[in-house]
CSV table of C-alpha atoms (C1' of nucleotides) in Angstrom, one decimal:
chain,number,residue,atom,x,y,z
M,100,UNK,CA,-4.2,70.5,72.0
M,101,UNK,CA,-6.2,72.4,69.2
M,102,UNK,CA,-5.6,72.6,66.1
M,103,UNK,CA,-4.7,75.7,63.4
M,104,UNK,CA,-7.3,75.3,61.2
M,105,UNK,CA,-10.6,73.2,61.0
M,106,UNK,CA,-11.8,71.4,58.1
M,107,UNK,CA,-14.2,73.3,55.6
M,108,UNK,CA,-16.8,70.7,55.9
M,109,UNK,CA,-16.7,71.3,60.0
M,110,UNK,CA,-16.4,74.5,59.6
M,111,UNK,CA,-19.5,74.9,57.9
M,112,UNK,CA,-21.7,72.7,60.5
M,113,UNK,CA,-20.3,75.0,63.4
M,114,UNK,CA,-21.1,78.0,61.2
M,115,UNK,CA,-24.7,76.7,60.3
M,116,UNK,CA,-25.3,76.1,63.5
M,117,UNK,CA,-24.2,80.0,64.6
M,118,UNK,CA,-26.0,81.3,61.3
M,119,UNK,CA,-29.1,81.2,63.8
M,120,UNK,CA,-29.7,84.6,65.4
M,121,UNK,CA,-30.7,83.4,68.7
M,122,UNK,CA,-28.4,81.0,68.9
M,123,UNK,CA,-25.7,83.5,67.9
M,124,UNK,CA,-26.7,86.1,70.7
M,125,UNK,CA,-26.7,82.8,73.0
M,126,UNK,CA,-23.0,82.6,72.2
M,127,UNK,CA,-21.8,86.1,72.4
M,128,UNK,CA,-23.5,86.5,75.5
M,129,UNK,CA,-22.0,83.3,77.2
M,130,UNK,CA,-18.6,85.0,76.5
M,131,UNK,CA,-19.3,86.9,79.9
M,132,UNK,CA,-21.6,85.6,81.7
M,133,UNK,CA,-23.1,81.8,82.4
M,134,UNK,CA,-26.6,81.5,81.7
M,135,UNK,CA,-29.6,79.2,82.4
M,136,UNK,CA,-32.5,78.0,80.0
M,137,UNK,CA,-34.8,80.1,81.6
M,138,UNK,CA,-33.1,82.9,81.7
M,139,UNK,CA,-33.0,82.6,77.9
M,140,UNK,CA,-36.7,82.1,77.8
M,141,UNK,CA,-37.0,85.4,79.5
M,142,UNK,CA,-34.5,87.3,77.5
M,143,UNK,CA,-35.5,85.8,74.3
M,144,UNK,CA,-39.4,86.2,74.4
M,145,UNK,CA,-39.7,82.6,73.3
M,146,UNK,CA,-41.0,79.1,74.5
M,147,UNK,CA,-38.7,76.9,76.7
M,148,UNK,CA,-38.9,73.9,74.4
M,149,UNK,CA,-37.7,76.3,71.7
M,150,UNK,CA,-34.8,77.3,73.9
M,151,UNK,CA,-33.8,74.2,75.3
M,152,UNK,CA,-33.9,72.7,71.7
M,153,UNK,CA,-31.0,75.7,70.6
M,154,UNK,CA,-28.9,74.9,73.6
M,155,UNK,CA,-28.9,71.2,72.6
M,156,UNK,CA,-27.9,72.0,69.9
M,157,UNK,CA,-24.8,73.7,70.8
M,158,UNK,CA,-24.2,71.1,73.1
M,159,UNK,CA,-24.2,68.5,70.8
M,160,UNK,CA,-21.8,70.4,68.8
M,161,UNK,CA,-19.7,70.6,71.7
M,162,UNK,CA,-19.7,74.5,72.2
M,163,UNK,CA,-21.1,74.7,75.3
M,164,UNK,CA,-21.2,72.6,78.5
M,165,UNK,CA,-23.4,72.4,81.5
M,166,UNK,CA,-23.6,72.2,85.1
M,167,UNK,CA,-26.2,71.6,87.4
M,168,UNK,CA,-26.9,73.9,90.5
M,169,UNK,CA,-29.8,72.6,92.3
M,170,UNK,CA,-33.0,73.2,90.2
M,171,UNK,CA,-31.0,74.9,88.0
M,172,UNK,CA,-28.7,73.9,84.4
M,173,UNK,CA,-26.1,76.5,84.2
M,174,UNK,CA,-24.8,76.7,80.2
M,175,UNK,CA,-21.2,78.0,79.5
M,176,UNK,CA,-19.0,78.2,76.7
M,177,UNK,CA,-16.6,75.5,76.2
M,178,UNK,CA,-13.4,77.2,75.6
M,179,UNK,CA,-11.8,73.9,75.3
M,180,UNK,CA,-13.9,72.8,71.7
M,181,UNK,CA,-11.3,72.4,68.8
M,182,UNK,CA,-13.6,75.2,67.3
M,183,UNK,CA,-13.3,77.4,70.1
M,184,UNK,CA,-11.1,79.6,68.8
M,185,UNK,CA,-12.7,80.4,65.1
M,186,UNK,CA,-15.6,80.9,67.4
M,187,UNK,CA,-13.8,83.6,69.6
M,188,UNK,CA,-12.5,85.7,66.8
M,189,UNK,CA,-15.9,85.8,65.2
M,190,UNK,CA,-17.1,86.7,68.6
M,191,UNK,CA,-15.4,89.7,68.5
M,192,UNK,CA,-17.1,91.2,65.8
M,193,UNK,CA,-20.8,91.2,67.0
M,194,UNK,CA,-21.7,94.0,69.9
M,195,UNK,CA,-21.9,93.2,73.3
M,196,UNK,CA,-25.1,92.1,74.2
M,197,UNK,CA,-24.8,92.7,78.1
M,198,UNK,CA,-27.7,94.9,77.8
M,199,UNK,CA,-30.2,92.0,77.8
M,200,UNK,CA,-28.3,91.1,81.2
M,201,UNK,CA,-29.0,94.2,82.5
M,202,UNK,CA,-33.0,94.0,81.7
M,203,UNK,CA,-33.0,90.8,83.0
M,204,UNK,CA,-31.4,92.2,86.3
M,205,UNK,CA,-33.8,95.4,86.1
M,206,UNK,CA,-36.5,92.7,86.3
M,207,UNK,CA,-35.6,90.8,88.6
M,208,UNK,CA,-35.4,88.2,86.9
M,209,UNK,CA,-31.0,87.1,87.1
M,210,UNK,CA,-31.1,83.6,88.3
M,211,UNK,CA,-27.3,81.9,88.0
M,212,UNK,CA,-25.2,84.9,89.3
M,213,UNK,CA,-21.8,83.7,90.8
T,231,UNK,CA,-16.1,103.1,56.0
T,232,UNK,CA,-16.6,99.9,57.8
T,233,UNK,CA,-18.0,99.4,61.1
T,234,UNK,CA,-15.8,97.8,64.2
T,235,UNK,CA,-19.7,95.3,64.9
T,236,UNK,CA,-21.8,94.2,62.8
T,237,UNK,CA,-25.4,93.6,64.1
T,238,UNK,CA,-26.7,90.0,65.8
T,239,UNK,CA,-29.1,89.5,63.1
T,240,UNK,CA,-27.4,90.1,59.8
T,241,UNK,CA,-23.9,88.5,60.9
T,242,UNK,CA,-26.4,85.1,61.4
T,243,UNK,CA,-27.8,86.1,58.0
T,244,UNK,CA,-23.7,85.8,57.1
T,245,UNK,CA,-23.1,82.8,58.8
T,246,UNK,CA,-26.0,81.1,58.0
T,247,UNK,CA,-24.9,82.0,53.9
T,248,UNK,CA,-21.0,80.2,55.0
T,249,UNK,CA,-23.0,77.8,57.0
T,250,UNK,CA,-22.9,75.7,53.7
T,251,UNK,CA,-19.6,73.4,52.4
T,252,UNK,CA,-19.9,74.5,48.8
T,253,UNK,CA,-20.4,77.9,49.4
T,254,UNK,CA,-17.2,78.0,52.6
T,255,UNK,CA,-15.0,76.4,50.3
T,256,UNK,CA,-15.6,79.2,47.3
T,257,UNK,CA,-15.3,81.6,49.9
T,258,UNK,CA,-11.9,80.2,50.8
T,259,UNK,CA,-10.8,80.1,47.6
T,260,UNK,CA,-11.6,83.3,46.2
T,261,UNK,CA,-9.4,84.6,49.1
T,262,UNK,CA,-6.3,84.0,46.6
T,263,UNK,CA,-7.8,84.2,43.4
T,264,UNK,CA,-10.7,84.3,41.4
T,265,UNK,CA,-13.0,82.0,39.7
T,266,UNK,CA,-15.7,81.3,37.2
T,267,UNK,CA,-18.7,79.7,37.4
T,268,UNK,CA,-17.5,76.8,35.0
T,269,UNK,CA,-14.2,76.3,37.3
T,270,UNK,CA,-16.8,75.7,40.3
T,271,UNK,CA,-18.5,73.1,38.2
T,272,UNK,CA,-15.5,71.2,37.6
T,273,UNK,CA,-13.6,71.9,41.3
T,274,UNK,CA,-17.1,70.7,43.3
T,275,UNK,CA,-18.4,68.5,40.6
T,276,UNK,CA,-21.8,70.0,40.7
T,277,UNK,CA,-24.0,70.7,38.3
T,278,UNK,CA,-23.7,74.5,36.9
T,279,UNK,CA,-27.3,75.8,37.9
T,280,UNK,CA,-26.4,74.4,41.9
T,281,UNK,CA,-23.1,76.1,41.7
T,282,UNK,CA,-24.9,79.5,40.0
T,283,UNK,CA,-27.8,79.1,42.8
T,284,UNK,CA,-24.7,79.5,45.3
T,285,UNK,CA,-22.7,81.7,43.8
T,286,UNK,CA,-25.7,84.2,43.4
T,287,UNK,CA,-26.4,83.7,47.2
T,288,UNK,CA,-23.3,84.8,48.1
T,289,UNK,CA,-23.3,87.9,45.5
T,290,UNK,CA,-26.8,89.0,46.8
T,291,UNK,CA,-25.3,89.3,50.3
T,292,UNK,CA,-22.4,91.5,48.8
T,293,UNK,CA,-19.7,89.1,49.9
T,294,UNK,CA,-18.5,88.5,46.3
T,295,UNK,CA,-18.4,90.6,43.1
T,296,UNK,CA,-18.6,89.8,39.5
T,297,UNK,CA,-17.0,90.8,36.5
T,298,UNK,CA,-17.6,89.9,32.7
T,299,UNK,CA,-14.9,88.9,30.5
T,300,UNK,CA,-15.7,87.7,27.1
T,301,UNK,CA,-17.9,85.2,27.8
T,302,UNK,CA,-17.0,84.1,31.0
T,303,UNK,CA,-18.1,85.9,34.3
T,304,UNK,CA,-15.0,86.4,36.7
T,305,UNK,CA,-16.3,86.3,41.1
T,306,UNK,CA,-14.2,87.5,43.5
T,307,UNK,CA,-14.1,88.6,46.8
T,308,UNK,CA,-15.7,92.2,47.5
T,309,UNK,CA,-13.8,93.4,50.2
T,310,UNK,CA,-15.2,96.3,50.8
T,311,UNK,CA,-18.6,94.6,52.2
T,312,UNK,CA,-19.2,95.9,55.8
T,313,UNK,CA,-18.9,92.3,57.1
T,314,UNK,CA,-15.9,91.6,55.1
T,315,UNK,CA,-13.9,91.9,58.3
T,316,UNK,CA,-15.7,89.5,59.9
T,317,UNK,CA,-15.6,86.8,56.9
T,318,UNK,CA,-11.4,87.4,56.5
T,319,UNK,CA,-10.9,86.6,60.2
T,320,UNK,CA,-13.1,83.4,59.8
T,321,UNK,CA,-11.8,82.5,56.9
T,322,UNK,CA,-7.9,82.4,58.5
T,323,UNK,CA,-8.9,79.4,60.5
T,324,UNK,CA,-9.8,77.1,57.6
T,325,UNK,CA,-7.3,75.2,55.2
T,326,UNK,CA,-6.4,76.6,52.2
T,327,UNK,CA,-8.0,74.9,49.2
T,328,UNK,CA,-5.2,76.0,46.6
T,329,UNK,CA,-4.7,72.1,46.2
T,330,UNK,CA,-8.3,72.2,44.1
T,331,UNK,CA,-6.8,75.0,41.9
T,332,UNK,CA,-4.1,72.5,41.1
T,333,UNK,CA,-5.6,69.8,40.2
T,334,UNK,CA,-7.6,72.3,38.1
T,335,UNK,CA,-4.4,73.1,36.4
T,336,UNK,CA,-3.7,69.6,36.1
T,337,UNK,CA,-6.2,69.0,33.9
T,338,UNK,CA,-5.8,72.1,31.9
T,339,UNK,CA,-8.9,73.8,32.8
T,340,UNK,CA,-8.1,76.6,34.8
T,341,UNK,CA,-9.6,79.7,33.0
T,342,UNK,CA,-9.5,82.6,34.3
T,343,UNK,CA,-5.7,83.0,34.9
T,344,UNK,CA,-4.8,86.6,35.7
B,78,DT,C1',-44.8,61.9,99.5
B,79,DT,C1',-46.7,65.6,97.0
B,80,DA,C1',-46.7,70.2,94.7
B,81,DA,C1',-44.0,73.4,92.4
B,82,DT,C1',-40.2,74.5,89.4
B,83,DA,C1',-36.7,73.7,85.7
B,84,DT,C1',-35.5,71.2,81.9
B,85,DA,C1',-35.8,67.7,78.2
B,86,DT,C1',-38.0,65.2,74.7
B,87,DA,C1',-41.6,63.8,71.3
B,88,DA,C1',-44.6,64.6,67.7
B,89,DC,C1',-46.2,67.7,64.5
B,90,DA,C1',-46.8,71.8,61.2
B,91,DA,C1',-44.9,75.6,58.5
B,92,DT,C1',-41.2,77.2,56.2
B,93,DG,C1',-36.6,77.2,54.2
B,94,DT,C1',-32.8,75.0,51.7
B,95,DA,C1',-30.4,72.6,48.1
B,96,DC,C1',-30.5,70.0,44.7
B,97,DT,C1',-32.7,68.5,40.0
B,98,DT,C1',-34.2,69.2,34.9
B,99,DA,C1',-35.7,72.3,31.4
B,100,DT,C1',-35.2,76.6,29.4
B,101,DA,C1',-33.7,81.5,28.6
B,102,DT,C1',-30.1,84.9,27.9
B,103,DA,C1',-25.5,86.6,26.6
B,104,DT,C1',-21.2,86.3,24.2
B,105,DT,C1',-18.0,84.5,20.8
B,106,DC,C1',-16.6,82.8,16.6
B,107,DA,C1',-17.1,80.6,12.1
N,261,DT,C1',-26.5,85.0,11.0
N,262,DG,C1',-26.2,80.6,13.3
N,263,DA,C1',-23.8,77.2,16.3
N,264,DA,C1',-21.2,76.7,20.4
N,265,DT,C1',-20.2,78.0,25.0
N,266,DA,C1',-21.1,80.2,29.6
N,267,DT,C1',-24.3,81.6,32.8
N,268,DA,C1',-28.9,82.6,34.9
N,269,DT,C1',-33.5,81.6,36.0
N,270,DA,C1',-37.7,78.9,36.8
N,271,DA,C1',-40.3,75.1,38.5
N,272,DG,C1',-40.4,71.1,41.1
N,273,DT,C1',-39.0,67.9,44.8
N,274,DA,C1',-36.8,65.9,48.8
N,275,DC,C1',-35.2,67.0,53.0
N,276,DA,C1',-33.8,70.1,56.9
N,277,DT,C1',-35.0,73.5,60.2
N,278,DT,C1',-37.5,75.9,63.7
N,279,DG,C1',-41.1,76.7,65.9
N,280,DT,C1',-45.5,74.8,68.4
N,281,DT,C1',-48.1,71.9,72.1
N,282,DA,C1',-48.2,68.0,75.0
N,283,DT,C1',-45.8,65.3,78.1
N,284,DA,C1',-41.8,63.1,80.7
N,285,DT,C1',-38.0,63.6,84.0
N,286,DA,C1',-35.3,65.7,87.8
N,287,DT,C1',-34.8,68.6,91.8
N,288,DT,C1',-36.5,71.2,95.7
N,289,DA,C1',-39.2,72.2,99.5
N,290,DA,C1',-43.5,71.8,102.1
DNA sequence: TTAATATATAACAATGTACTTATATATTCA
DNA sequence: TGAATATATAAGTACATTGTTATATATTAA
């Protein structure tokens, strides 16, 4: 069961931790498709550490959830977080970001496709 | 004329600003009336320069507006900021904070009454 | 079992954030 | 004009954040 509304003080940790502009394009791009940390690394142009770091963070928080496949740690969203939905509506007002998939595919780089 | 998205980058720049409990809580309040700096002082008991310091924050980024009157300077919401949009749909999943303009009234210092 | 690959964690450095206190500026009113 | 009030700004400090490099852990495949 989730809730209407969200406390202000929650609110404001699950916005800090979006108000991080590769965390944020982490989260819009979840919306469609699953990814993996090194896909992230490739997309993002940045250290693994650094990646894996951002993804722990949104785990901690509960917004995403993983699943091992093989080798592999496949990230999605967690549409069942109690902040799930304030995150969806905010979501909606960034640009799709399915374009970074697409390079990534160009590349030959896609790893987790279902 | 707004725009339907608003770039990765400066909506984390947004976030990042509402990413804070003082300033989330101003920015739900202003959503039904306005406020001046010395009713912020009282309502987050916080000392007036912090609550300036925010306050200016969140008027550099365009997402609030002053106005003088006498000696008091009146904030409210500018809603014709491009990621206004994008702050009103947020804001619809927090509380409203109308109790802290209550007890304001309580204790006879609300000011800027309309 | 060993090498290769994917991910996580630890320790550190650079930078950013949010307060504090002290002080400046603007307005009102006696 | 001068005192009182409201607000802003500056400088300093404590702490948080985000990267880095080095290293540990987990899985796969030879």
């Amino acid at each position: 069961m989730q809730k209407l509304t969200v406390g202000i003080e929650k609110a404001a940790t699950i916005l800090k931790l979006l108000g991080d502009k590769t965390r944020l394009a982490m989260m819009k791009m979840l919306e469609t498709h699953d990814y993996c940390v090194c896909e992230f690394v490739e997309i993002f142009k940045m250290s693994q550490p650094a990646i894996s770091q951002h993804i722990r963070k949104l785990k901690d928080a509960g917004l995403v959830q993983e699943t091992r496949r093989g080798q592999w740690i496949i990230y999605s969203l967690n549409k069942d977080n109690d902040y799930y939905p304030l995150v969806h509506s905010l979501l909606q007002h960034l640009p799709s970001q399915d374009f970074k998939l697409q390079e990534l595919e160009e590349q030959g780089l896609r790893i987790s496709c279902d």
